[in-house]
Coordinates of C-alpha atoms and ligand atoms in Angstrom, one line a residue:
X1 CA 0.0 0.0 0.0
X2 CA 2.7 2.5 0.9
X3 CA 4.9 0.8 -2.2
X4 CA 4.9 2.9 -6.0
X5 CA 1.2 1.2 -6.5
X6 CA -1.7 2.2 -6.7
X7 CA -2.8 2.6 -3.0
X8 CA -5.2 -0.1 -1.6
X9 CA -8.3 1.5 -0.2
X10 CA -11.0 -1.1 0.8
X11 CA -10.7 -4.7 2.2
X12 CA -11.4 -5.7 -1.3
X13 CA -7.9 -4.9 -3.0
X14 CA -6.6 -7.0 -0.1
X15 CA -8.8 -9.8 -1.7
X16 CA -7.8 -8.8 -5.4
X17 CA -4.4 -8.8 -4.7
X18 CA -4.9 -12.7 -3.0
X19 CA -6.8 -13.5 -6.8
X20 CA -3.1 -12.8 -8.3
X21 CA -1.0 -14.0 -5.6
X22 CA -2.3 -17.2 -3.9
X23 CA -1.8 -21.2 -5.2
X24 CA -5.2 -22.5 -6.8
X25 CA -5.2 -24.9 -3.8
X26 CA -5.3 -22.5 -0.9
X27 CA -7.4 -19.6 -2.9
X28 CA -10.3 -21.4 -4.1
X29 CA -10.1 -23.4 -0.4
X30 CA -10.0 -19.5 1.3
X31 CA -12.9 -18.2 -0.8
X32 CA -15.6 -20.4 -1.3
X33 CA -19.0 -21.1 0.1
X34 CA -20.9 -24.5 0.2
X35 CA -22.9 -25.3 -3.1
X36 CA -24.1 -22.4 -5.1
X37 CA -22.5 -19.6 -2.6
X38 CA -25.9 -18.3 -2.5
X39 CA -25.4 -17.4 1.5
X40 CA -21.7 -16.6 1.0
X41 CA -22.7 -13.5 -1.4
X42 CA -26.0 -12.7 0.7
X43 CA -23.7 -11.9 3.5
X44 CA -22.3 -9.1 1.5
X45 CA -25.3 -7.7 0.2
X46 CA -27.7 -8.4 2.6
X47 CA -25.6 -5.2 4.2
X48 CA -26.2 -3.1 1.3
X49 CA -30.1 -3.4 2.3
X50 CA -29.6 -2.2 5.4
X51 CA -29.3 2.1 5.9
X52 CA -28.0 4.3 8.1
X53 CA -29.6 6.6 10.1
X54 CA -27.7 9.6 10.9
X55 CA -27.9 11.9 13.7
X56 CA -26.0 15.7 13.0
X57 CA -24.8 18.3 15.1
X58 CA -23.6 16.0 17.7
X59 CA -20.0 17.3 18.0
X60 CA -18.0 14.6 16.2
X61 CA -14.3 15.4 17.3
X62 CA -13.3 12.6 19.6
X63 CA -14.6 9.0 18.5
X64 CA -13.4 6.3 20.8
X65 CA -14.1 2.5 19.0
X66 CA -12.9 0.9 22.5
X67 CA -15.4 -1.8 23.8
X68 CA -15.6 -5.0 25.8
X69 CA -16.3 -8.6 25.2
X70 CA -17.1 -10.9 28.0
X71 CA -15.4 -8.2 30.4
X72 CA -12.5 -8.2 28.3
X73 CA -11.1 -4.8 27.3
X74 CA -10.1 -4.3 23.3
X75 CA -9.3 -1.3 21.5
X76 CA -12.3 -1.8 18.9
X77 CA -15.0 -3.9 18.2
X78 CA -13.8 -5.4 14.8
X79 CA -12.3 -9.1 16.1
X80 CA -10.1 -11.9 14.3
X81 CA -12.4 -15.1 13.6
X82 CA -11.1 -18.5 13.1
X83 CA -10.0 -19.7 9.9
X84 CA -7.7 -23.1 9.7
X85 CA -4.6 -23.5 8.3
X86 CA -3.3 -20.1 7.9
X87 CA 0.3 -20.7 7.1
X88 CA -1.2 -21.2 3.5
X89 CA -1.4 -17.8 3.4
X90 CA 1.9 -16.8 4.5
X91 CA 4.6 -18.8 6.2
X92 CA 4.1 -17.2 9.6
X93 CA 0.5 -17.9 9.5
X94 CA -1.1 -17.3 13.0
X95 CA 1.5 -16.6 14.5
X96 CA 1.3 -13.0 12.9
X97 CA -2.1 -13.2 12.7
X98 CA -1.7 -12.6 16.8
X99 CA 1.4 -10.4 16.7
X100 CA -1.3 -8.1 14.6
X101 CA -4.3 -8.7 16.8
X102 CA -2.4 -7.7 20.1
X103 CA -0.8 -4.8 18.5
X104 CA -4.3 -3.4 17.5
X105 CA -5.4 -4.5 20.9
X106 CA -8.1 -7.0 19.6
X107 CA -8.9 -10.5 19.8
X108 CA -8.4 -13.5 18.0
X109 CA -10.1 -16.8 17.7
X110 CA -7.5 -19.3 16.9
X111 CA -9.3 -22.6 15.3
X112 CA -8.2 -25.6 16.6
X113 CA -7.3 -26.8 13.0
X114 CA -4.4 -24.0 13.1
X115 CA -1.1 -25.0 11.0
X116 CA 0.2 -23.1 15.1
X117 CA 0.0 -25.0 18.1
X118 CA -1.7 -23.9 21.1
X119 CA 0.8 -22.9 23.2
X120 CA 2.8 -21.4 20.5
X121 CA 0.5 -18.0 19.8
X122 CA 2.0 -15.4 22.4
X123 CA -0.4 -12.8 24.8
X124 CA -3.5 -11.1 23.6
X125 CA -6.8 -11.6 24.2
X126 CA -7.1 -15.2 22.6
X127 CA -10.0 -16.9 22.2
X128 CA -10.0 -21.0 21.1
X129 CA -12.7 -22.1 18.4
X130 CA -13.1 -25.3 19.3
X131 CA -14.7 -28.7 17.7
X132 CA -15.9 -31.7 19.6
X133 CA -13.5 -34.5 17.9
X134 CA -15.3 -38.3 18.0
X135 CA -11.7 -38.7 20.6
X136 CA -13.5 -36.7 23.6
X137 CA -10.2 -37.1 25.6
X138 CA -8.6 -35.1 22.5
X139 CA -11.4 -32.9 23.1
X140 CA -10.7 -32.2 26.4
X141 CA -7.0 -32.0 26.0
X142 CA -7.4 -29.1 23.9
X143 CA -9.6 -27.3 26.3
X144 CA -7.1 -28.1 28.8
X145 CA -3.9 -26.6 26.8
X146 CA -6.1 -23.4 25.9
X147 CA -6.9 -22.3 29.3
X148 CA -3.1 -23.8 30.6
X149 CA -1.5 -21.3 27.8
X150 CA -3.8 -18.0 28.8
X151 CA -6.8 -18.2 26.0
X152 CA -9.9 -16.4 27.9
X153 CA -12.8 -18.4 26.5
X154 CA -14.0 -21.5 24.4
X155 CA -16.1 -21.0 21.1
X156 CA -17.5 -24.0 20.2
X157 CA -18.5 -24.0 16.6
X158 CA -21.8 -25.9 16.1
X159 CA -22.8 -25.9 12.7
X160 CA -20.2 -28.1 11.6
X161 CA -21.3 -31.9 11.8
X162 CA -20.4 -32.4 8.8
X163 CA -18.7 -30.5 6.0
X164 CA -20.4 -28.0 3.5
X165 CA -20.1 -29.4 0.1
X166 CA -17.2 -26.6 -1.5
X167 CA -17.6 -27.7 -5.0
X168 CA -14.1 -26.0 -5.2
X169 CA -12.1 -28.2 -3.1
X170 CA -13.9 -31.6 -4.4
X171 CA -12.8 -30.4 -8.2
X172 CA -9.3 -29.6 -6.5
X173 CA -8.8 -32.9 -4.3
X174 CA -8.0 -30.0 -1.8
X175 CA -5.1 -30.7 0.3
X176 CA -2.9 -29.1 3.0
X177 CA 0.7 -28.9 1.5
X178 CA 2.8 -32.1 3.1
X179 CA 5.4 -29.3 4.9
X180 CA 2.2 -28.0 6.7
X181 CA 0.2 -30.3 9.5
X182 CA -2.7 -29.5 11.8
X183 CA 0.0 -29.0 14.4
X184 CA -2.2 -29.2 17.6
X185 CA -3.0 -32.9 16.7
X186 CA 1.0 -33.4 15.7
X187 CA 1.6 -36.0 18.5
X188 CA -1.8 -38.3 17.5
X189 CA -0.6 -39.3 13.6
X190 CA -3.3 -37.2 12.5
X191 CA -2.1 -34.1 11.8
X192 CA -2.2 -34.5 7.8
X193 CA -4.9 -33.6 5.8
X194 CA -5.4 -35.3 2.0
X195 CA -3.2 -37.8 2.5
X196 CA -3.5 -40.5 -1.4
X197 CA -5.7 -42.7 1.1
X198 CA -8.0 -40.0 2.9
X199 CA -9.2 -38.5 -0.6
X200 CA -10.5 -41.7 -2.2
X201 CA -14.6 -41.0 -0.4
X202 CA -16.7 -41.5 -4.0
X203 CA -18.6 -38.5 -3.6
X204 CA -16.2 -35.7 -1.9
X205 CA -12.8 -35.8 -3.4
X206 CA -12.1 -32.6 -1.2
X207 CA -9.2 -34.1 1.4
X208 CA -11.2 -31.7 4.3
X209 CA -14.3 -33.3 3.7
X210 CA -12.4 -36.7 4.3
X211 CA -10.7 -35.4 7.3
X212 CA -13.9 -33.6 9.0
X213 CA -15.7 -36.9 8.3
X214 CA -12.8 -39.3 9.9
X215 CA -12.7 -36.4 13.2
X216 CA -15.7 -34.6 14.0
X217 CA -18.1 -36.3 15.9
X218 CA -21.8 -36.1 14.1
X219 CA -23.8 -36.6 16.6
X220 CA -23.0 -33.1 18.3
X221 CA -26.3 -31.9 20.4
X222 CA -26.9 -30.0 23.0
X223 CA -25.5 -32.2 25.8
X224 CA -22.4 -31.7 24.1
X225 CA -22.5 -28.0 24.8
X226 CA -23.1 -29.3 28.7
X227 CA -19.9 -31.3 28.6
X228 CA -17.5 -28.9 27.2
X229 CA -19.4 -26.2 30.1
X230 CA -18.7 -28.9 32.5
X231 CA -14.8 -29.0 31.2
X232 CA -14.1 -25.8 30.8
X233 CA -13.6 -23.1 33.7
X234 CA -13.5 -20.2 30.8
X235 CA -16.4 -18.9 29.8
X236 CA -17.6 -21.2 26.8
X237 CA -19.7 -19.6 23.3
X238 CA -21.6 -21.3 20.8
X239 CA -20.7 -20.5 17.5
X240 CA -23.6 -20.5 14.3
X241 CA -26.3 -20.1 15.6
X242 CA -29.4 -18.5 13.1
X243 CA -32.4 -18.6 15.1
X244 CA -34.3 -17.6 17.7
X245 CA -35.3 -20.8 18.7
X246 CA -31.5 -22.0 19.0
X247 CA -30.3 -19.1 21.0
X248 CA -32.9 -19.6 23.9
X249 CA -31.7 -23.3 23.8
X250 CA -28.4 -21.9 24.2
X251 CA -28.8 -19.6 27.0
X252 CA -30.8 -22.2 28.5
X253 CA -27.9 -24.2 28.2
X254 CA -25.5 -21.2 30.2
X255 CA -23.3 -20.6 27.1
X256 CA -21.4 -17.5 27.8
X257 CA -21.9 -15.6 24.7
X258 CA -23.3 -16.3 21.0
X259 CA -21.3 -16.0 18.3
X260 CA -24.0 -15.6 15.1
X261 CA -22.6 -17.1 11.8
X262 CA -23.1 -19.2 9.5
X263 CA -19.6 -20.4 8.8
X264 CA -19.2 -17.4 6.1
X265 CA -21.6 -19.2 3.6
X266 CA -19.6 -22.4 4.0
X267 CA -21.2 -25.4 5.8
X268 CA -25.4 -25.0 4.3
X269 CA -26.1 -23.0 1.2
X270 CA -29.2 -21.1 1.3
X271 CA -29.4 -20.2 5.2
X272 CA -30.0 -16.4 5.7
X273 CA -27.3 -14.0 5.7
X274 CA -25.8 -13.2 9.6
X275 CA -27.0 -9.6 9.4
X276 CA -30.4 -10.2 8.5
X277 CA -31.2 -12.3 11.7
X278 CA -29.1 -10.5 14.4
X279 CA -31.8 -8.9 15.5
X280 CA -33.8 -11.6 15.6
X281 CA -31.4 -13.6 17.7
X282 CA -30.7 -10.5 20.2
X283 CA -33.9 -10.2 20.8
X284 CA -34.7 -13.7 22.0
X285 CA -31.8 -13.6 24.0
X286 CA -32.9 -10.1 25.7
X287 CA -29.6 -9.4 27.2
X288 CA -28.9 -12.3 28.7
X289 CA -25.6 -12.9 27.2
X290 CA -23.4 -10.5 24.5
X291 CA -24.2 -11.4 21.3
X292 CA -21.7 -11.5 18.3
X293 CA -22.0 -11.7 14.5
X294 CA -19.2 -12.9 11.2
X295 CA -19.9 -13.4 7.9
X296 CA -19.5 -10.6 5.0
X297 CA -18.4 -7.8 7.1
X298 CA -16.0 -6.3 5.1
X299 CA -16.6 -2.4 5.7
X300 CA -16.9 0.2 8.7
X301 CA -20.8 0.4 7.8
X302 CA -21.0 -3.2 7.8
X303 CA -19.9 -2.8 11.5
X304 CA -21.8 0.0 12.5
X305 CA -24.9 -1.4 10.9
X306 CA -23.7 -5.3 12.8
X307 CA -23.6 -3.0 16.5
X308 CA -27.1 -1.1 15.5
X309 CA -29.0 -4.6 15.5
X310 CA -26.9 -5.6 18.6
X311 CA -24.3 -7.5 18.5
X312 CA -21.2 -6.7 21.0
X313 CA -18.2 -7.2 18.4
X314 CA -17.6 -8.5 14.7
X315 CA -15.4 -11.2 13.8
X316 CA -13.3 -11.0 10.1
X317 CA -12.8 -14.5 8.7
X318 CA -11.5 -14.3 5.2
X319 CA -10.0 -10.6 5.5
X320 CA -7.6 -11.2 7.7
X321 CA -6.5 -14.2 5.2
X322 CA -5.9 -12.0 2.4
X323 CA -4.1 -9.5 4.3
X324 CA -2.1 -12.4 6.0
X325 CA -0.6 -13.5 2.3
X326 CA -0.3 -10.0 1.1
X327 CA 2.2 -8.7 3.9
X328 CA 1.8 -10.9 6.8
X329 CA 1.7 -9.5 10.7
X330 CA 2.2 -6.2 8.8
X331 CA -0.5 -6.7 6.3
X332 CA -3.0 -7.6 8.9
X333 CA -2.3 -4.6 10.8
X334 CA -2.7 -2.5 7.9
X335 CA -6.2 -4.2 7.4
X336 CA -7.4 -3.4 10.6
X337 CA -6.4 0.0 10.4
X338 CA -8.4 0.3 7.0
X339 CA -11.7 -1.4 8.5
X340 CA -11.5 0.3 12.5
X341 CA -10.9 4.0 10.2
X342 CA -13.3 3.5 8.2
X343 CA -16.0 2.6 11.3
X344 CA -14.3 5.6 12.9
X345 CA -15.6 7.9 10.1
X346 CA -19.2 6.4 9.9
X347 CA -19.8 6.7 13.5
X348 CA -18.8 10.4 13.3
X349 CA -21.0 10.9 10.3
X350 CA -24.0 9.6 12.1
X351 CA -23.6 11.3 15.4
X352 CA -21.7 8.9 17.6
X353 CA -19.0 9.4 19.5
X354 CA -18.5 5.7 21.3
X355 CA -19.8 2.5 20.9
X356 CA -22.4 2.7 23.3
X357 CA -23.7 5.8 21.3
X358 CA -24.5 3.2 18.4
X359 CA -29.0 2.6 18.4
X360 CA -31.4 0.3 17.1
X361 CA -32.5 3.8 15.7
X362 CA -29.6 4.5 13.5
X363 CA -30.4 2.3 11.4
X364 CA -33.2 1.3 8.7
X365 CA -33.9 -2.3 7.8
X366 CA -36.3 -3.5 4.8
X367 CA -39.7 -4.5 6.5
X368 CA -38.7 -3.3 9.6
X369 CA -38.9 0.4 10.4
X370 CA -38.7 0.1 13.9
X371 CA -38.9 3.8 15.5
Ligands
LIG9 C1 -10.8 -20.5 5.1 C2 -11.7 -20.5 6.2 C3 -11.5 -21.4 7.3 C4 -12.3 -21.4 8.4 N1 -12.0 -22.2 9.4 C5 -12.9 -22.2 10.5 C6 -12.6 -23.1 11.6 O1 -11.5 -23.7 11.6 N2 -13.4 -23.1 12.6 C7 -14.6 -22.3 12.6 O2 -15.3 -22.3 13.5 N3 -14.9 -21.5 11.6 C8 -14.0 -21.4 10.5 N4 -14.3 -20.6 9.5 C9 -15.5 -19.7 9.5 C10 -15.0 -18.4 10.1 O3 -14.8 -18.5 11.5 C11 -16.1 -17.3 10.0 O4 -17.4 -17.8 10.5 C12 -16.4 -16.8 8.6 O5 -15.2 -16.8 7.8 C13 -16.9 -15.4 8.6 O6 -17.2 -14.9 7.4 P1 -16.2 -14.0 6.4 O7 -15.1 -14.9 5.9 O8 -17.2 -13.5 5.4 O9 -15.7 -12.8 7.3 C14 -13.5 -20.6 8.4 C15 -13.7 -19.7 7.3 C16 -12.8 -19.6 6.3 C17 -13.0 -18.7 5.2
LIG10 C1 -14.3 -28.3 9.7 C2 -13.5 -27.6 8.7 C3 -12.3 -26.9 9.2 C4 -12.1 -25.6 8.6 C5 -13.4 -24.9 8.4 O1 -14.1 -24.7 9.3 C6 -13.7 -24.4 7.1 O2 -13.0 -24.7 6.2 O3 -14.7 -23.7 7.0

C-alpha cells in the first residue's frame, strides 16, 4: 500500500491482490462457500439493504471505538475469527495473525485446525474455536492446553457436523501442502490432511471433507454443549447459531456468549445472511448474554450497521487471510487499520461518538422500520 502502486483503499484490493498471488489450492479453499455460494454473497449484500440513520450536530471530534467482550477490554469492536490453516497464506500464519491482533489490541479466535499449536501464539486476548472431535479425551486435551497457555474463552462451533459441500475443493482434491500439519493434533498421527488414502470417499474428493468426516463427531447436540461447560472453567460460546429458537436453547444451556454465523456461507447454502437475523437472535436472547456476528463484514458500515441490530463485536474470517498473504503481521495490521478508520468515520457521520452511542434507531432495515 505504501509501495509505487496504486494505494489499496477497501478490504477488497486486499482480496484482489490474493486473486493474483495465492496457489489455486489454498485460494479457491480461502474463498468459497458451500454449493451455489448463494449465503456466502447474501452476507455481502444483505448489508447493502440495510441504511444508516444519521444523527447531525452532535460534535463529532473525539470517537473512541474501544469496547468490551465478556469483560474483556479491546481497543475496537472489529475481532479476528477462526480460519484453519493459515500458514497457506503466509509462512508465519497465526503466529502473525496474533502479533497483529495484540498490536491493534483485539482478539483473536484461533481454530483448533491452526497449522500453530496452542501454546505457541503469544499474549493477547485469545479466544479457542473449538470442535468436539469423536476422541472426547482429545477434546478435552485441547480445552485443557487453551486455558493452561492463557486463552480467555472457548467457542465451540456448532454448525459443523459435517462439512459443506465446497464444489471448489472436491474439483481440486484440496489438500494441506505435506510441509504443513494441523499441528495441535501433531503427536496423535493425525495431523495430515489429503493424504493419497483419505481422498479416495466416492462423492467428496475434497481431502477436508475426508478429514472432517474421519474427526468430528456427528452426533453433536446439546448435551455436548453441557460437557464442554462442564470442562471448561472459561467462559464457553456457541458458534452458528441463526435462530431464535436456537439461542434460547443456548442460554438455556449457560453458554457464555453467542457467536452468530453461518460459517461465512460455507457449511449450508441457502441459510440467511448473519445480518439479517441478528436482530432476531438479540432479541430472544434479551440481554442475557453478549451477542456477536461474522460473515461478510467487510466495511466500517457493515460494523456499525452489525452494532445497531446488537451485536457486541464483529469477527473478520477471510479478511484477515488476504491480508495475512499480502504482507503478513504487517498486512493484517494495515487491514485493521483500513476497516476500524473506516468505522471511525461512519460513527462520526452519524452522530456517535463511542460504541455505546450506536442505536437500534440509527439504522433502517427493509420490512422493519422500527422507530
Ligand atoms: C478458510 C476458512 C477457514 C475457516 N475455518 C474455520 C474453523 O476452523 N473453525 C470455525 O469455527 N470457523 C471457521 N471458518 C469460519 C469463520 O470463523 C467465520 O465464520 C467466517 O469466515 C466469517 O465470514 P467472512 O469470511 O465472510 O468474514 C473458516 C472460514 C474460512 C473462510
Ligand atoms: C471443519 C472444517 C475446518 C475448517 C473450516 O471450518 C472451514 O473450512 O470452513
Amino acid at each position: 500500500m505504501t509501495g509505487q502502486g496504486t494505494p489499496f483503499v477497501s478490504l477488497d484490493d486486499f482480496e484482489q491482490h490474493a486473486m493474483r498471488n495465492l496457489d489455486r489450492n489454498a485460494l479457491d479453499y480461502y474463498r468459497s462457500g458451500a454449493q451455489d455460494m448463494i449465503t456466502l454473497k447474501e452476507n455481502q449484500r444483505a448489508f447493502d439493504r440495510v441504511f444508516i440513520r444519521p444523527r447531525v450536530l452532535r460534535d463529532v471530534s473525539t470517537v473512541a471505538l474501544s469496547t468490551s467482550i465478556l469483560g474483556e477490554q479491546i481497543a475496537s469492536p472489529i475481532c479476528i475469527a477462526p480460519t484453519a490453516m493459515q500458514r497457506m497464506a503466509h509462512p508465519d500464519g497465526e503466529l502473525a495473525t496474533a502479533r497483529a491482533a495484540k498490536r491493534k489490541s483485539t482478539c483473536m479466535v484461533l481454530s483448533s485446525w491452526s497449522t500453530t499449536r496452542i501454546e505457541d501464539i503469544g499474549d493477547g486476548v485469545k479466544w479457542l474455536q473449538l470442535y468436539v472431535y469423536k476422541d472426547r479425551e482429545a477434546t478435552r486435551r485441547l480445552i485443557e492446553r487453551a486455558q493452561d497457555s492463557g486463552y480467555t474463552a472457548i467457542a465451540l462451533t456448532v454448525d459443523t457436523p459435517y462439512l459443506g459441500r465446497r464444489l471448489a475443493d472436491i474439483r481440486n482434491r484440496f489438500r494441506l501442502p505435506p510441509h504443513l500439519t494441523m499441528a495441535n493434533f501433531a503427536d496423535t498421527g493425525k495431523a495430515q490432511v489429503g493424504k493419497a488414502e483419505a481422498t479416495s470417499a466416492a462423492d467428496n474428493a475434497s481431502g477436508l471433507a475426508a478429514y472432517v468426516a474421519s474427526q468430528i463427531d456427528p452426533t453433536l447436540n446439546w448435551s455436548h454443549v453441557e460437557w464442554v461447560k462442564s470442562v471448561a472453567r472459561i467462559p464457553v460460546l456457541v458458534k452458528g447459531i441463526l435462530t431464535a429458537e436456537d439461542a434460547v436453547l443456548a442460554v438455556n444451556a449457560g453458554v457464555d456468549g453467542i457467536i452468530v454465523s453461518n460459517h461465512g456461507g460455507r457449511q449450508l447454502d441457502t441459510v440467511p445472511a448473519t445480518i439479517d437475523v441478528l436482530e432476531e437472535v438479540c432479541r430472544a436472547v434479551d440481554g442475557r448474554v453478549e451477542v456477536f456476528l461474522d460473515g461478510g463484514v467487510r466495511r466500517g458500515t457493515d460494523v456499525f450497521k452489525a452494532l445497531a441490530l446488537g451485536a457486541r463485536a464483529v469477527f473478520l474470517g477471510r479478511p484477515v487471510l488476504w491480508a495475512l498473504n499480502y504482507n503478513g503481521e504487517d498486512g493484517v495490521v494495515e487491514m485493521l487499520n483500513m476497516i476500524n478508520e473506516e468505522l471511525r468515520l461512519a460513527m462520526a457521520l452519524a452522530g456517535c461518538v463511542s460504541v455505546a452511542d450506536i442505536t437500534r434507531n440509527h439504522v433502517k432495515v427493509p420490512g422493519q422500520p422500527r422507530l
